[in-house]
XYZ file of C-alpha atoms in Angstrom:
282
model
C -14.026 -1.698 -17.345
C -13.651 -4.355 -14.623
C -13.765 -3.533 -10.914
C -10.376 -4.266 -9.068
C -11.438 -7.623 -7.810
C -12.584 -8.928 -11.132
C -9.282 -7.921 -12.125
C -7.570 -9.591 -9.465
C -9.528 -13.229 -10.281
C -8.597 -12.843 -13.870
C -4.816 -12.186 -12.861
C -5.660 -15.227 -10.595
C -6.584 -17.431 -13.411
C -3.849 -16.052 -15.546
C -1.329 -17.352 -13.285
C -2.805 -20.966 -12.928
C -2.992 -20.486 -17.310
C 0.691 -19.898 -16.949
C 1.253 -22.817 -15.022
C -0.214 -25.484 -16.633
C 1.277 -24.290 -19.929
C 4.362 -24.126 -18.926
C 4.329 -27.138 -17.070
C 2.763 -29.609 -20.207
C 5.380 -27.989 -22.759
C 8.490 -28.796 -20.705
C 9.514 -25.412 -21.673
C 9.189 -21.600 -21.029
C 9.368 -19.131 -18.701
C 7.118 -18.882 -16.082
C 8.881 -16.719 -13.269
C 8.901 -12.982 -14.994
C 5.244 -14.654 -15.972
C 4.124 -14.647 -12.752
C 5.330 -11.591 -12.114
C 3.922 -9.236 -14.408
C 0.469 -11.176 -14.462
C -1.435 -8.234 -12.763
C 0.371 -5.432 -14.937
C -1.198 -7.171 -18.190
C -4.359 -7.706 -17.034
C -4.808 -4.096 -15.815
C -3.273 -3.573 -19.496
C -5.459 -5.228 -21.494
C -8.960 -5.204 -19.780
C -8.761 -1.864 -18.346
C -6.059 0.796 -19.359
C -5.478 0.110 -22.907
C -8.116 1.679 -25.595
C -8.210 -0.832 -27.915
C -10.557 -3.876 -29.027
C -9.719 -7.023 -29.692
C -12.049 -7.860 -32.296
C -10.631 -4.627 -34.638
C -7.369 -5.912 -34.767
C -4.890 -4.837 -36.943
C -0.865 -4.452 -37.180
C -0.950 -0.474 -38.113
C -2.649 -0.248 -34.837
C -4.716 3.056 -35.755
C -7.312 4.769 -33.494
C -6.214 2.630 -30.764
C -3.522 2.107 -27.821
C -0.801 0.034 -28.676
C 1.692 -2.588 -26.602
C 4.692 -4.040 -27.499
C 6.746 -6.690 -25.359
C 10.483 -6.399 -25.391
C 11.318 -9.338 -23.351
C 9.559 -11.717 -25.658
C 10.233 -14.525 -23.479
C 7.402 -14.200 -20.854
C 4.855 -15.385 -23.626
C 2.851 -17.287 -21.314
C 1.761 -14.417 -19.439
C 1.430 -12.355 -23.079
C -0.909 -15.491 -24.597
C -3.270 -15.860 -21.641
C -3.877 -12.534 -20.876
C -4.574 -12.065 -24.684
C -7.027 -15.076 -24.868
C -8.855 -14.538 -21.757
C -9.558 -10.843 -23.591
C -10.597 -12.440 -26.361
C -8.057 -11.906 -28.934
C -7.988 -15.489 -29.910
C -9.986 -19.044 -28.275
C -9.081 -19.720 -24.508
C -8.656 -23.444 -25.501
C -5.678 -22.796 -28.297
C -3.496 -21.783 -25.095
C -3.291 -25.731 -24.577
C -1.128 -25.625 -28.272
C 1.809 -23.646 -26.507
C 4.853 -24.139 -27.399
C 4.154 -27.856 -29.686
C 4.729 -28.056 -33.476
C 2.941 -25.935 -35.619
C 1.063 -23.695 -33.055
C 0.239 -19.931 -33.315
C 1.795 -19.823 -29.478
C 5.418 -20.042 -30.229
C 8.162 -19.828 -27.120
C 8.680 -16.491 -28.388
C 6.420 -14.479 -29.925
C 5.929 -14.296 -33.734
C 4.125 -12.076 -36.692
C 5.028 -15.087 -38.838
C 1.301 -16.850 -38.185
C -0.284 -13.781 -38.030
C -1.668 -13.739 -34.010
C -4.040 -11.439 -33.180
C -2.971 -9.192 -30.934
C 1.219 -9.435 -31.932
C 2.835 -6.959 -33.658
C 6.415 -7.493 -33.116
C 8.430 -10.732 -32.905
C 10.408 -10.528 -29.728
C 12.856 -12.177 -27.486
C 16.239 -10.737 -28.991
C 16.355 -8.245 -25.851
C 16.714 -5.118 -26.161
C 14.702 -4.007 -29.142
C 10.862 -2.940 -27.764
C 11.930 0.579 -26.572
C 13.130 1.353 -30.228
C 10.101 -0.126 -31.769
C 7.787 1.815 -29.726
C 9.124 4.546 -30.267
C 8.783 4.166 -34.198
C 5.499 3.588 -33.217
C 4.620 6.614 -31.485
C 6.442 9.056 -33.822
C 3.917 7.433 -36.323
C 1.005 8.414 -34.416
C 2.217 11.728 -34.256
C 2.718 11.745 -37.931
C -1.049 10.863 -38.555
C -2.492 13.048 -35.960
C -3.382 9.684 -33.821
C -4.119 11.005 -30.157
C -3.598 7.489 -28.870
C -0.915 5.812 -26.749
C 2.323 3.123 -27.242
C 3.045 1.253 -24.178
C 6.223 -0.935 -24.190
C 7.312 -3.696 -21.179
C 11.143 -4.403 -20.701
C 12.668 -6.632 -17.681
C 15.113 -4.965 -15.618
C 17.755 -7.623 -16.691
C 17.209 -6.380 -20.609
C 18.231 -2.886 -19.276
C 21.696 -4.248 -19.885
C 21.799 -3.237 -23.037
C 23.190 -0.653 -24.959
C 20.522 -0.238 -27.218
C 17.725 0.076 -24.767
C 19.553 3.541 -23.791
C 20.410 5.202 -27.091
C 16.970 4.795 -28.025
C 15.779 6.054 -24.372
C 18.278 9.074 -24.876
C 16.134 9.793 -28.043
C 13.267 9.545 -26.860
C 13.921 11.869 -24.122
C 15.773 14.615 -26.468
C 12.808 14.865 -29.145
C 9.750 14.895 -26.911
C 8.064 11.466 -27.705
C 5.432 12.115 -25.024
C 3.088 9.268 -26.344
C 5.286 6.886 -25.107
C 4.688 5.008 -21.751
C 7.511 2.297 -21.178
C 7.160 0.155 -18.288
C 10.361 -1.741 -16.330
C 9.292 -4.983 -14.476
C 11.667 -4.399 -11.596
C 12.353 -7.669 -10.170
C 15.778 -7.963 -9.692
C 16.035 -11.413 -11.395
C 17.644 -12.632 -14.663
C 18.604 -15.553 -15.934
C 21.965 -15.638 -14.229
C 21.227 -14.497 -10.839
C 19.918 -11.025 -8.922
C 20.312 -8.001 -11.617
C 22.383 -6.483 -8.543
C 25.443 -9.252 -9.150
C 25.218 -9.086 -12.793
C 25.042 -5.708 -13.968
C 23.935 -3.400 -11.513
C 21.565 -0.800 -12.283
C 22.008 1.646 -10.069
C 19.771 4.609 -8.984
C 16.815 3.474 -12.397
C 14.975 6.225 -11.447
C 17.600 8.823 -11.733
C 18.671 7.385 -14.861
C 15.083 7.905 -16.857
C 14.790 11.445 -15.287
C 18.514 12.136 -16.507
C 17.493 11.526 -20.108
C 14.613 13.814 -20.127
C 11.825 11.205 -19.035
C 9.135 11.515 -16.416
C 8.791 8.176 -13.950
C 6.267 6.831 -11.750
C 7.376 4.227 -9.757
C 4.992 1.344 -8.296
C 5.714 0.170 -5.384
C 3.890 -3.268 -5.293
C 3.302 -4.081 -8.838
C 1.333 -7.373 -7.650
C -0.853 -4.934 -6.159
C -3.960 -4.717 -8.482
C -4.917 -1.347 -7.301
C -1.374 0.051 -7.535
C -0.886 -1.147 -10.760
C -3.940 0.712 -11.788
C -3.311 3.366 -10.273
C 0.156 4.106 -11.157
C -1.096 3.199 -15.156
C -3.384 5.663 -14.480
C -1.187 8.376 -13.256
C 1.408 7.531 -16.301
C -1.426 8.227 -18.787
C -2.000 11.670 -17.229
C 1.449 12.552 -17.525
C 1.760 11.744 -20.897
C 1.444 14.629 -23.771
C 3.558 16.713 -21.362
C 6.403 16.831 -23.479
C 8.504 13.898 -22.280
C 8.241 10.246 -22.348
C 6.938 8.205 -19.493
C 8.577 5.326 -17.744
C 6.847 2.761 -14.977
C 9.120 1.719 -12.271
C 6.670 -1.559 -11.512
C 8.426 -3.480 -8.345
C 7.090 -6.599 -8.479
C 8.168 -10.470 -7.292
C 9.074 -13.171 -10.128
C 7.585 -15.932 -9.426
C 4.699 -14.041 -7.566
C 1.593 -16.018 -6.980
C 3.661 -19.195 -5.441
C 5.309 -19.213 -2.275
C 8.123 -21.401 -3.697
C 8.755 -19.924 -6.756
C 8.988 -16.024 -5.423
C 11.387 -14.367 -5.251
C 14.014 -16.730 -7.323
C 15.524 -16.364 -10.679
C 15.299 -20.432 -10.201
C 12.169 -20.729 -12.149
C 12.980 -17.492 -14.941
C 13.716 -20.255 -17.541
C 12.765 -23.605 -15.597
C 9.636 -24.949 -15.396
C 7.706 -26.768 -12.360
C 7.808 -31.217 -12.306
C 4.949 -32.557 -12.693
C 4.775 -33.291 -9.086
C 4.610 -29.837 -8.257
C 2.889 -28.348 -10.068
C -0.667 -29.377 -8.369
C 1.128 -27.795 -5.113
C 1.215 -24.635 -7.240
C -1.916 -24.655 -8.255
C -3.785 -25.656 -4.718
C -2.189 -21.776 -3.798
C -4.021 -20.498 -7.203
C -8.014 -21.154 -6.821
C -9.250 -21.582 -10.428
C -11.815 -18.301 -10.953
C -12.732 -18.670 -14.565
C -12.231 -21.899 -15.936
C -9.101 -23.591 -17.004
C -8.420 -24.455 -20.570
């Protein structure tokens, strides 16, 4: 377990990971990235039971994550290698020909760590939720986690499959909405609207927590914490997390500008001055 402010460095290392990936690729997605950095460190170093090193895809005897919006890989591969689920240095392979780091993610080269190929939205809550029944079916006391933008909430099948999960009790299940308010196209608010979110998840049966300040290390751990202790209770468990896309950069927050785009080369080292390298860069 790390203390909050070892957490926070990593998260601050994660971001400048992000970065400079993004940035030497020409390609990716580095504002939802930014964004959701201190949820998946919290995830992976301190509430998830799992261990890198016993790896497998049935995930049994241990907690298990899957990504719906597939896109934010940068985020998904740093926070993986700084756990140690794979070298630190292959993160400088993202995105070129051949590597295990694909745009998306993939089960095609076998990466530690990925157990779903993702990035057609819209298909993590489902999974998960085949997941969990399974570790109900085996007598497996442990968790499934799932991550979905607020943009992917658009579509249809998200909801049939939250609808089920509600009606039959999956109460394993701890899905977590990065609440940003950005998509591709503009603010979530102009191109779908979502509504009341938290109204919705109670309506179909589910308990919520809802973070306030999900770049807040200590309220992301904290409201993971208080999702775990409501699950077994009977009804799924969904994670309002509030957070900023783009967070970590004073230009880039706030913006869907940078959801798909990725910083010049100029600009980048005015990123990075605001993100104080805390573990080494790759």
């Amino acid at each position: 377990m790390k203390t909050t402010q070892e957490l926070q460095q990593i998260a601050t290392q994660v971001r400048r990971d992000i970065l400079r990936m993004t940035t030497a690729a020409k390609s990716g997605h580095p504002g939802g990235s930014l964004g959701t950095a201190d949820w998946f460190v919290a995830m992976q170093f301190n509430i998830m039971e799992m261990q890198p090193e016993n790896f497998t895809m049935e995930g049994t005897g241990e907690d298990m994550l899957f990504v719906s919006q597939g896109h934010i890989t940068p985020v998904i591969y740093s926070t993986m290698a700084r756990r140690g689920f794979f070298p630190v240095s292959e993160l400088a392979t993202f995105r070129k020909f051949g590597t295990r780091l694909q745009g998306h993610p993939s089960t095609e080269h076998k990466l530690p760590g990925i157990r779903m190929a993702s990035g057609s939205l819209g298909q993590g809550m489902s999974v998960g939720i085949g997941a969990a029944l399974g570790k109900k079916m085996t007598g497996d006391k442990h968790l499934v986690y799932t991550m979905h933008g607020d943009g992917e909430l658009q579509e249809g099948q998200i909801w049939e499959a939250v609808m089920f999960a509600g009606a039959k009790g999956v109460d394993n299940l701890i899905a977590t909405v990065d609440y940003n308010h950005q998509q591709i196209d503009g603010t979530v608010e102009q191109v779908m609207n979502l509504g009341d979110l938290q109204a919705k998840f109670e309506s179909f049966m589910w308990k919520v927590v809802v973070v306030d300040n999900g770049n807040d290390m200590q309220q992301v751990l904290d409201g993971m914490a208080k999702a775990k202790g409501m699950a077994g209770q009977g009804s799924p468990v969904c994670v309002i997390l509030k957070t900023q896309m783009g967070y970590g950069v004073d230009f880039m927050q706030n913006t869907n500008k940078y959801h798909g785009a990725v910083l010049s080369a100029d600009d980048l080292p005015k990123a990075l001055a605001q993100l104080p390298e805390t573990l080494g860069d790759f």
